[in-house]
Amino acid sequence: MNTTYQVPAVLPTGRLEEKIGEFKPSFNPAGAVAEANRCLYCHDAPCSKACPTTIDIPEFIRKIATGNLRGAARTILSSNILGHSCARVCPVDVLCQGSCVYHNFQQPPIQIGRLQRYATDHALFYGMKFFQKGHSTGKQVAIVGAGPAGLACAHQLTLLGHEAVVFDASPYPGGLNVAGIAAYKMKSQAVLDEVHQIMEIGFTVRCNTMIGRDISVEELDKNFDAILFATGLGADSIPELEGVNLDGVTGAVALINRIKLDPNFTLDEVKNAIIIGGGNTAIDAVRELLQIGVHQVTMLYRRSIEEMSGYTHEWKAAREEGANVHWQTIPTAIHGIDNRVKQLHCIRVQGGSSPHVPDVVADSEFSLPADLVVFAVGQQRFRAFFTTLGIDFKAGKVQVNPNSGQTSNPRYFAAGDCVNGAKEVVNAVAEGRQAAFGIDQLLRTN
Ligand code: SF4
């Protein structure tokens, strides 16, 4: 069903994510002011330079210190319209907080993420409005994908006076924010509330509308002055392995989606879960399953701890919550009973001539009991879709001018995971906004 998204949407109850608590409590007013007063308001602000959306961090912290929460929220949202979700999901330890000068004095950095959350929560709770639609240019832009890049672009285009219509195949807007962010970082309802706030400027989101099924790119091309592709990535990649079609074998993104949005999804029968991968999505799946109450959660990674791409602090937290791990181990087969997974067969590996093809260690096979096997080894790319449109696509990514988001077709732009290969939400927001300025330049010169 092709629907214009009505806000606010209220998600059904009984979803597994409701069992999961948030891991970063918000500040109380006194705590926020005390933390804000620690800030040195550095002139060169290395924290802001480390933020992909270049939020003026000392400026918003100064406003919190003086009790001007509305002003603090305005400063944040003027640079990053998804500042509410980024306050929760950004890897601040490696971005703004990781660059805070307090590290030079061997002191704890300013808790920038929590301060940002404090200000943006306040603005959302009181329904504050900061932005107005710009004077109409009469130009229309289609945006494919209602994730962070698409929403950031739609918001900025509307500010600039263009009409933006966002199309998304899912029933809810928000992209991976609503369906793929681990629930201990941010709940789906909070994402929809934020989307509501963003959409108040006046652009349309049409959910349950898949490009190629419900509307073609040719129709968009005919009816709009430009198109932004913010498609994200495709379904989980599942390797060809004996037993991958058994019930209880899934991809990590699909699993997190069901935990967050499907009221009929349960993990009651799962005692032993195995997650294959070593990135942040793998760690998210591990921590979600532990917090839901799965008894044994084990990560299997083909390389060593030093080589994992997942953040060290996230993995440390997963270990403290009870995660097991087998380093330098790969799955060889999945066996089941009555078409349901029961056992994962594995083997140890080491080194190898190529990082993708490690050597198998002789006589190192072993098996693990498993009721759930989750592959977190990446997502598929939309190569055929983009190349059919004549858009340059290399190394799994849409090729764009980094200053404008423009693709090899001058009227087509792209931003977010389909361009960067899967970075953070804040990168998608920055790219979506940048593409809006690129589109604006095109529309004003044509
Ligand atoms: Fe404040 Fe730290 Fe940023 Fe300096 S680097 S402005 S102390 S948050």
Short mmCIF file of C-alpha atoms and ligand atoms in Angstrom, two decimals:
data_model
loop_
_atom_site.label_atom_id
_atom_site.label_comp_id
_atom_site.label_asym_id
_atom_site.label_seq_id
_atom_site.Cartn_x
_atom_site.Cartn_y
_atom_site.Cartn_z
CA MET A 1 0.00 0.00 0.00
CA ASN A 2 1.37 3.37 -1.05
CA THR A 3 0.87 5.74 1.90
CA THR A 4 1.76 9.28 2.83
CA TYR A 5 3.31 9.03 6.25
CA GLN A 6 1.09 10.45 8.96
CA VAL A 7 2.78 11.64 12.11
CA PRO A 8 3.05 10.85 14.88
CA ALA A 9 2.95 7.08 14.31
CA VAL A 10 2.60 4.97 17.43
CA LEU A 11 4.30 1.61 17.27
CA PRO A 12 2.48 -1.54 18.48
CA THR A 13 3.32 -2.79 21.96
CA GLY A 14 4.82 -6.22 22.69
CA ARG A 15 8.01 -5.67 20.69
CA LEU A 16 11.19 -7.21 22.14
CA GLU A 17 13.00 -3.86 22.18
CA GLU A 18 10.66 -2.78 24.98
CA LYS A 19 12.51 -5.23 27.26
CA ILE A 20 15.81 -3.44 26.68
CA GLY A 21 16.87 -0.48 28.82
CA GLU A 22 18.84 2.54 27.60
CA PHE A 23 22.51 2.37 28.53
CA LYS A 24 23.29 6.09 28.80
CA PRO A 25 21.08 7.89 31.31
CA SER A 26 20.26 11.53 30.61
CA PHE A 27 21.64 14.36 32.77
CA ASN A 28 19.48 16.01 35.41
CA PRO A 29 19.50 19.86 35.25
CA ALA A 30 22.14 20.33 37.97
CA GLY A 31 24.38 17.65 36.46
CA ALA A 32 24.11 19.17 32.98
CA VAL A 33 25.04 22.67 34.18
CA ALA A 34 27.95 21.33 36.26
CA GLU A 35 29.29 19.38 33.27
CA ALA A 36 28.77 22.34 30.92
CA ASN A 37 30.72 24.57 33.31
CA ARG A 38 33.74 22.26 33.00
CA CYS A 39 34.04 23.14 29.30
CA LEU A 40 36.97 25.44 28.45
CA TYR A 41 35.17 26.83 25.35
CA CYS A 42 38.33 26.26 23.34
CA HIS A 43 38.88 28.80 20.58
CA ASP A 44 39.99 26.16 18.07
CA ALA A 45 37.33 23.65 19.29
CA PRO A 46 38.90 20.32 18.29
CA CYS A 47 35.63 18.68 19.34
CA SER A 48 33.72 20.56 16.60
CA LYS A 49 36.38 19.75 14.02
CA ALA A 50 35.95 16.05 14.82
CA CYS A 51 32.18 16.22 14.24
CA PRO A 52 31.23 15.36 10.62
CA THR A 53 28.38 17.89 10.88
CA THR A 54 30.68 20.50 12.54
CA ILE A 55 28.23 21.38 15.31
CA ASP A 56 29.48 24.44 17.23
CA ILE A 57 30.02 22.42 20.39
CA PRO A 58 31.48 25.08 22.71
CA GLU A 59 28.61 27.38 21.67
CA PHE A 60 25.85 24.92 22.61
CA ILE A 61 27.62 23.92 25.81
CA ARG A 62 27.94 27.60 26.80
CA LYS A 63 24.19 27.99 26.27
CA ILE A 64 23.47 24.99 28.52
CA ALA A 65 25.72 26.51 31.18
CA THR A 66 23.64 29.72 31.10
CA GLY A 67 20.31 27.86 31.16
CA ASN A 68 19.46 28.64 27.52
CA LEU A 69 18.35 25.16 26.47
CA ARG A 70 16.30 26.41 23.55
CA GLY A 71 19.34 28.20 22.15
CA ALA A 72 21.52 25.14 22.74
CA ALA A 73 19.10 22.94 20.80
CA ARG A 74 18.93 25.50 17.98
CA THR A 75 22.73 25.54 17.69
CA ILE A 76 22.84 21.74 17.48
CA LEU A 77 19.94 21.29 15.06
CA SER A 78 21.09 24.10 12.76
CA SER A 79 24.13 21.96 11.88
CA ASN A 80 22.64 18.53 12.41
CA ILE A 81 18.87 18.18 12.12
CA LEU A 82 19.20 14.63 13.50
CA GLY A 83 21.09 15.90 16.55
CA HIS A 84 18.59 14.15 18.80
CA SER A 85 19.42 10.67 17.53
CA CYS A 86 23.11 11.44 16.96
CA ALA A 87 23.38 12.36 20.67
CA ARG A 88 22.47 8.73 21.40
CA VAL A 89 24.06 6.77 18.60
CA CYS A 90 27.24 8.68 17.67
CA PRO A 91 30.53 6.99 18.61
CA VAL A 92 31.48 10.09 20.62
CA ASP A 93 34.53 8.35 22.10
CA VAL A 94 36.15 8.40 18.66
CA LEU A 95 34.63 11.68 17.41
CA CYS A 96 33.93 14.84 19.48
CA GLN A 97 34.65 13.50 22.97
CA GLY A 98 37.68 11.65 21.68
CA SER A 99 39.12 15.02 20.57
CA CYS A 100 38.34 16.98 23.75
CA VAL A 101 41.42 18.78 25.10
CA TYR A 102 40.84 17.31 28.55
CA HIS A 103 42.52 14.13 27.24
CA ASN A 104 45.76 16.17 27.10
CA PHE A 105 45.50 16.80 30.85
CA GLN A 106 44.69 13.14 31.64
CA GLN A 107 41.21 14.28 32.72
CA PRO A 108 37.84 12.84 31.65
CA PRO A 109 36.58 14.57 28.47
CA ILE A 110 33.45 16.72 28.50
CA GLN A 111 30.43 14.43 28.07
CA ILE A 112 29.39 16.11 24.84
CA GLY A 113 26.99 13.37 23.73
CA ARG A 114 25.03 13.47 26.98
CA LEU A 115 24.90 17.29 26.94
CA GLN A 116 23.65 17.22 23.36
CA ARG A 117 21.00 14.73 24.38
CA TYR A 118 19.98 16.90 27.31
CA ALA A 119 19.37 19.93 25.06
CA THR A 120 17.68 18.05 22.18
CA ASP A 121 15.46 16.00 24.52
CA HIS A 122 14.27 19.28 26.01
CA ALA A 123 13.44 20.71 22.58
CA LEU A 124 11.60 17.56 21.51
CA PHE A 125 9.67 17.26 24.78
CA TYR A 126 8.41 20.84 24.54
CA GLY A 127 7.68 20.59 20.80
CA MET A 128 9.98 23.50 19.97
CA LYS A 129 10.04 24.67 16.36
CA PHE A 130 13.14 26.31 14.97
CA PHE A 131 12.89 26.23 11.18
CA GLN A 132 10.52 27.49 8.50
CA LYS A 133 10.03 26.54 4.88
CA GLY A 134 11.96 28.86 2.58
CA HIS A 135 10.33 31.07 -0.06
CA SER A 136 9.14 28.69 -2.78
CA THR A 137 11.39 28.19 -5.79
CA GLY A 138 8.76 26.09 -7.58
CA LYS A 139 11.29 23.23 -7.94
CA GLN A 140 10.59 19.68 -6.82
CA VAL A 141 13.08 17.06 -5.66
CA ALA A 142 12.43 13.33 -5.22
CA ILE A 143 14.38 11.61 -2.46
CA VAL A 144 14.68 7.84 -2.48
CA GLY A 145 15.07 6.64 1.11
CA ALA A 146 13.79 8.13 4.38
CA GLY A 147 16.88 7.34 6.42
CA PRO A 148 19.18 9.95 8.00
CA ALA A 149 20.69 11.10 4.66
CA GLY A 150 17.29 11.42 2.97
CA LEU A 151 15.68 13.25 5.90
CA ALA A 152 18.62 15.64 6.33
CA CYS A 153 18.53 16.44 2.61
CA ALA A 154 14.73 16.90 2.58
CA HIS A 155 14.89 19.25 5.56
CA GLN A 156 17.65 21.40 4.06
CA LEU A 157 15.96 21.53 0.63
CA THR A 158 12.72 22.67 2.28
CA LEU A 159 14.62 25.38 4.16
CA LEU A 160 15.97 26.51 0.79
CA GLY A 161 12.45 26.73 -0.67
CA HIS A 162 12.29 23.53 -2.73
CA GLU A 163 9.48 20.98 -2.53
CA ALA A 164 10.87 17.63 -1.31
CA VAL A 165 9.03 14.31 -1.52
CA VAL A 166 10.68 11.32 0.17
CA PHE A 167 9.87 7.76 -0.93
CA ASP A 168 10.57 4.74 1.26
CA ALA A 169 9.67 1.08 0.87
CA SER A 170 9.26 0.59 4.64
CA PRO A 171 6.13 1.25 6.67
CA TYR A 172 7.98 3.79 8.85
CA PRO A 173 10.43 6.59 8.01
CA GLY A 174 13.85 6.69 9.67
CA GLY A 175 15.76 4.01 7.74
CA LEU A 176 18.30 2.18 9.88
CA ASN A 177 17.61 4.63 12.71
CA VAL A 178 14.13 3.20 13.19
CA ALA A 179 14.88 -0.40 12.18
CA GLY A 180 18.57 -1.06 12.65
CA ILE A 181 20.00 0.89 15.60
CA ALA A 182 20.45 -1.34 18.62
CA ALA A 183 17.59 -0.68 21.05
CA TYR A 184 19.91 -0.03 24.00
CA LYS A 185 21.12 3.04 22.09
CA MET A 186 17.80 4.37 20.82
CA LYS A 187 14.21 3.13 20.71
CA SER A 188 12.15 3.15 17.52
CA GLN A 189 9.42 5.32 19.00
CA ALA A 190 11.99 7.99 19.90
CA VAL A 191 13.17 7.90 16.27
CA LEU A 192 9.63 8.42 14.97
CA ASP A 193 9.13 11.31 17.39
CA GLU A 194 12.30 12.89 16.03
CA VAL A 195 11.14 12.34 12.43
CA HIS A 196 7.89 14.09 13.35
CA GLN A 197 9.86 17.10 14.59
CA ILE A 198 12.02 17.16 11.42
CA MET A 199 8.98 16.90 9.11
CA GLU A 200 7.23 19.82 10.74
CA ILE A 201 9.07 22.14 8.36
CA GLY A 202 6.79 20.79 5.63
CA PHE A 203 7.98 18.00 3.36
CA THR A 204 6.20 14.77 2.46
CA VAL A 205 7.25 11.18 3.15
CA ARG A 206 5.52 8.42 1.20
CA CYS A 207 6.06 5.10 2.98
CA ASN A 208 5.34 1.59 1.62
CA THR A 209 6.48 2.93 -1.75
CA MET A 210 9.21 0.90 -3.38
CA ILE A 211 11.09 2.26 -6.35
CA GLY A 212 10.71 -0.19 -9.23
CA ARG A 213 7.54 -1.72 -7.79
CA ASP A 214 5.23 1.17 -6.89
CA ILE A 215 6.91 3.94 -8.82
CA SER A 216 9.69 3.88 -11.41
CA VAL A 217 12.81 6.02 -11.62
CA GLU A 218 11.53 7.12 -15.06
CA GLU A 219 8.40 8.58 -13.41
CA LEU A 220 10.52 10.37 -10.81
CA ASP A 221 12.80 11.64 -13.56
CA LYS A 222 9.81 12.98 -15.50
CA ASN A 223 8.01 14.59 -12.55
CA PHE A 224 10.87 16.02 -10.49
CA ASP A 225 13.67 18.47 -11.19
CA ALA A 226 16.32 16.34 -9.44
CA ILE A 227 16.59 13.04 -7.56
CA LEU A 228 18.61 12.17 -4.46
CA PHE A 229 19.36 8.48 -3.96
CA ALA A 230 19.75 7.77 -0.23
CA THR A 231 18.95 4.09 -0.54
CA GLY A 232 21.30 2.77 2.14
CA LEU A 233 22.47 -0.78 1.62
CA GLY A 234 20.57 -3.97 0.80
CA ALA A 235 19.76 -7.12 2.76
CA ASP A 236 22.30 -8.90 4.97
CA SER A 237 24.98 -10.84 3.10
CA ILE A 238 24.68 -14.53 3.98
CA PRO A 239 27.57 -16.74 2.81
CA GLU A 240 27.02 -19.97 0.89
CA LEU A 241 27.33 -22.54 3.64
CA GLU A 242 25.61 -25.82 4.40
CA GLY A 243 22.54 -25.17 6.57
CA VAL A 244 22.04 -21.42 6.00
CA ASN A 245 18.41 -22.03 4.97
CA LEU A 246 17.47 -23.62 8.30
CA ASP A 247 15.02 -21.84 10.58
CA GLY A 248 16.98 -19.84 13.13
CA VAL A 249 19.64 -18.62 10.68
CA THR A 250 19.38 -14.93 9.91
CA GLY A 251 21.30 -11.74 9.18
CA ALA A 252 22.05 -9.22 11.94
CA VAL A 253 20.20 -6.29 10.34
CA ALA A 254 17.11 -8.46 9.79
CA LEU A 255 17.30 -9.69 13.40
CA ILE A 256 17.58 -6.18 14.89
CA ASN A 257 14.72 -5.02 12.65
CA ARG A 258 12.42 -7.72 14.04
CA ILE A 259 13.50 -7.06 17.65
CA LYS A 260 12.62 -3.39 17.18
CA LEU A 261 9.47 -3.46 15.09
CA ASP A 262 7.78 -6.88 14.98
CA PRO A 263 5.31 -7.42 17.86
CA ASN A 264 4.99 -11.11 16.91
CA PHE A 265 8.71 -11.87 17.08
CA THR A 266 9.97 -13.86 20.05
CA LEU A 267 13.28 -15.42 21.10
CA ASP A 268 11.78 -17.49 23.94
CA GLU A 269 13.17 -20.75 22.54
CA VAL A 270 16.71 -19.41 22.08
CA LYS A 271 19.27 -20.47 24.70
CA ASN A 272 22.44 -20.40 22.58
CA ALA A 273 22.97 -17.67 20.02
CA ILE A 274 26.05 -17.34 17.81
CA ILE A 275 26.91 -14.12 15.98
CA ILE A 276 29.39 -14.35 13.14
CA GLY A 277 31.37 -11.17 12.46
CA GLY A 278 33.57 -8.64 14.23
CA GLY A 279 32.11 -5.26 13.32
CA ASN A 280 29.82 -2.90 15.21
CA THR A 281 26.68 -4.57 13.86
CA ALA A 282 27.92 -7.90 15.26
CA ILE A 283 28.52 -6.30 18.66
CA ASP A 284 25.09 -4.62 18.56
CA ALA A 285 23.44 -8.01 17.93
CA VAL A 286 25.48 -9.60 20.76
CA ARG A 287 24.48 -6.91 23.26
CA GLU A 288 20.81 -6.89 22.22
CA LEU A 289 20.52 -10.65 22.68
CA LEU A 290 22.22 -10.52 26.08
CA GLN A 291 19.90 -7.76 27.24
CA ILE A 292 16.82 -9.63 26.05
CA GLY A 293 17.98 -12.52 28.27
CA VAL A 294 19.46 -15.09 25.88
CA HIS A 295 21.53 -17.41 28.10
CA GLN A 296 24.69 -17.90 26.01
CA VAL A 297 25.70 -15.40 23.37
CA THR A 298 28.92 -16.13 21.50
CA MET A 299 30.70 -14.10 18.85
CA LEU A 300 32.74 -15.90 16.20
CA TYR A 301 35.32 -13.82 14.37
CA ARG A 302 37.83 -14.96 11.75
CA ARG A 303 40.54 -12.56 12.89
CA SER A 304 42.09 -11.52 16.22
CA ILE A 305 40.76 -8.97 18.72
CA GLU A 306 43.34 -6.44 17.47
CA GLU A 307 41.94 -6.73 13.94
CA MET A 308 38.22 -6.40 14.68
CA SER A 309 36.51 -3.38 13.12
CA GLY A 310 34.01 -3.02 15.98
CA TYR A 311 34.74 -0.29 18.52
CA THR A 312 36.90 -1.47 21.44
CA HIS A 313 34.71 0.24 24.06
CA GLU A 314 31.58 -1.45 22.67
CA TRP A 315 33.26 -4.86 22.74
CA LYS A 316 34.49 -4.24 26.29
CA ALA A 317 30.91 -3.48 27.34
CA ALA A 318 29.67 -6.64 25.59
CA ARG A 319 32.23 -8.73 27.52
CA GLU A 320 31.16 -7.16 30.80
CA GLU A 321 27.56 -8.05 29.94
CA GLY A 322 28.56 -11.71 29.47
CA ALA A 323 29.49 -12.19 25.80
CA ASN A 324 31.60 -15.23 24.86
CA VAL A 325 33.96 -15.19 21.89
CA HIS A 326 36.02 -17.44 19.64
CA TRP A 327 38.70 -15.43 17.82
CA GLN A 328 40.27 -16.65 14.57
CA THR A 329 37.43 -19.07 13.94
CA ILE A 330 35.13 -19.54 10.95
CA PRO A 331 31.91 -21.52 10.53
CA THR A 332 32.04 -24.57 8.25
CA ALA A 333 28.44 -25.87 8.39
CA ILE A 334 25.17 -25.48 10.26
CA HIS A 335 23.24 -28.58 11.26
CA GLY A 336 19.64 -28.82 12.38
CA ILE A 337 16.82 -31.09 13.43
CA ASP A 338 13.32 -30.80 11.89
CA ASN A 339 14.59 -27.92 9.75
CA ARG A 340 15.62 -25.90 12.82
CA VAL A 341 19.24 -25.00 13.63
CA LYS A 342 20.86 -27.02 16.45
CA GLN A 343 24.62 -26.91 15.98
CA LEU A 344 27.30 -24.78 14.36
CA HIS A 345 30.46 -26.50 13.12
CA CYS A 346 33.61 -24.36 13.18
CA ILE A 347 37.33 -24.48 12.57
CA ARG A 348 40.25 -22.36 13.75
CA VAL A 349 42.16 -20.24 11.24
CA GLN A 350 45.30 -18.13 11.28
CA GLY A 351 47.31 -15.75 9.11
CA GLY A 352 47.12 -16.69 5.44
CA SER A 353 48.44 -15.17 2.26
CA SER A 354 45.44 -12.84 1.98
CA PRO A 355 43.43 -11.23 4.82
CA HIS A 356 40.31 -12.65 3.17
CA VAL A 357 41.61 -16.21 2.97
CA PRO A 358 43.20 -17.26 6.27
CA ASP A 359 44.85 -20.66 6.63
CA VAL A 360 42.87 -23.42 8.35
CA VAL A 361 44.53 -24.88 11.47
CA ALA A 362 44.75 -28.68 11.07
CA ASP A 363 42.59 -30.83 13.39
CA SER A 364 40.98 -27.79 15.04
CA GLU A 365 37.32 -28.50 14.18
CA PHE A 366 34.76 -28.16 16.95
CA SER A 367 30.99 -27.67 17.33
CA LEU A 368 28.86 -25.29 19.34
CA PRO A 369 25.19 -25.75 20.32
CA ALA A 370 23.10 -23.11 18.56
CA ASP A 371 19.39 -22.20 18.43
CA LEU A 372 20.13 -18.98 16.58
CA VAL A 373 22.92 -18.22 14.10
CA VAL A 374 23.29 -14.58 13.07
CA PHE A 375 25.50 -13.43 10.20
CA ALA A 376 26.87 -9.90 10.67
CA VAL A 377 29.26 -9.92 7.74
CA GLY A 378 27.99 -6.97 5.73
CA GLN A 379 25.07 -6.00 3.53
CA GLN A 380 24.42 -6.37 -0.19
CA ARG A 381 25.00 -3.47 -2.58
CA PHE A 382 22.63 -2.10 -5.23
CA ARG A 383 25.15 -2.38 -8.06
CA ALA A 384 22.66 -3.49 -10.74
CA PHE A 385 20.17 -0.77 -9.78
CA PHE A 386 22.68 2.06 -10.09
CA THR A 387 24.57 0.80 -13.13
CA THR A 388 21.28 0.29 -15.01
CA LEU A 389 20.60 3.98 -14.40
CA GLY A 390 24.00 4.80 -15.88
CA ILE A 391 25.37 5.97 -12.53
CA ASP A 392 29.07 5.27 -11.87
CA PHE A 393 29.39 2.56 -9.23
CA LYS A 394 32.76 1.26 -8.03
CA ALA A 395 33.99 -0.86 -5.12
CA GLY A 396 30.40 -1.25 -3.86
CA LYS A 397 29.76 2.50 -3.73
CA VAL A 398 27.97 5.14 -5.81
CA GLN A 399 30.62 7.55 -7.12
CA VAL A 400 29.82 11.20 -6.38
CA ASN A 401 31.45 14.60 -6.32
CA PRO A 402 32.19 14.85 -2.56
CA ASN A 403 31.42 18.58 -2.55
CA SER A 404 27.93 18.26 -4.01
CA GLY A 405 26.83 14.60 -3.92
CA GLN A 406 26.32 14.79 -7.70
CA THR A 407 26.62 11.49 -9.57
CA SER A 408 27.70 10.91 -13.16
CA ASN A 409 24.13 11.95 -14.15
CA PRO A 410 23.99 15.72 -13.40
CA ARG A 411 20.35 15.56 -12.17
CA TYR A 412 20.96 12.58 -9.91
CA PHE A 413 22.61 12.91 -6.49
CA ALA A 414 23.45 10.36 -3.80
CA ALA A 415 24.30 10.37 -0.09
CA GLY A 416 24.62 8.10 2.93
CA ASP A 417 25.58 4.44 3.12
CA CYS A 418 25.17 3.84 -0.64
CA VAL A 419 28.00 6.35 -1.13
CA ASN A 420 30.19 5.83 1.94
CA GLY A 421 29.74 2.04 2.20
CA ALA A 422 28.23 2.15 5.75
CA LYS A 423 29.54 4.83 8.06
CA GLU A 424 27.85 6.44 11.04
CA VAL A 425 24.44 8.16 11.17
CA VAL A 426 26.24 11.49 11.55
CA ASN A 427 28.15 10.92 8.28
CA ALA A 428 24.87 10.23 6.47
CA VAL A 429 23.38 13.44 7.89
CA ALA A 430 26.40 15.46 6.78
CA GLU A 431 26.31 13.96 3.27
CA GLY A 432 22.53 14.43 2.94
CA ARG A 433 22.82 18.11 3.88
CA GLN A 434 25.79 18.62 1.56
CA ALA A 435 23.81 17.05 -1.30
CA ALA A 436 20.93 19.49 -0.61
CA PHE A 437 23.30 22.39 -1.27
CA GLY A 438 24.56 20.63 -4.42
CA ILE A 439 20.98 20.16 -5.65
CA ASP A 440 20.14 23.77 -4.77
CA GLN A 441 23.05 25.00 -6.86
CA LEU A 442 21.91 22.91 -9.83
CA LEU A 443 18.27 24.04 -9.56
CA ARG A 444 19.16 27.71 -9.27
CA THR A 445 21.38 27.64 -12.34
CA ASN A 446 18.87 25.77 -14.57
FE1 SF4 B 1 34.88 22.09 25.58
FE2 SF4 B 1 36.44 19.86 25.27
FE3 SF4 B 1 35.38 21.09 23.12
FE4 SF4 B 1 37.34 22.32 24.51
S1 SF4 B 1 37.52 20.40 23.33
S2 SF4 B 1 35.44 23.26 23.70
S3 SF4 B 1 36.85 21.62 26.61
S4 SF4 B 1 34.24 20.08 24.77
#
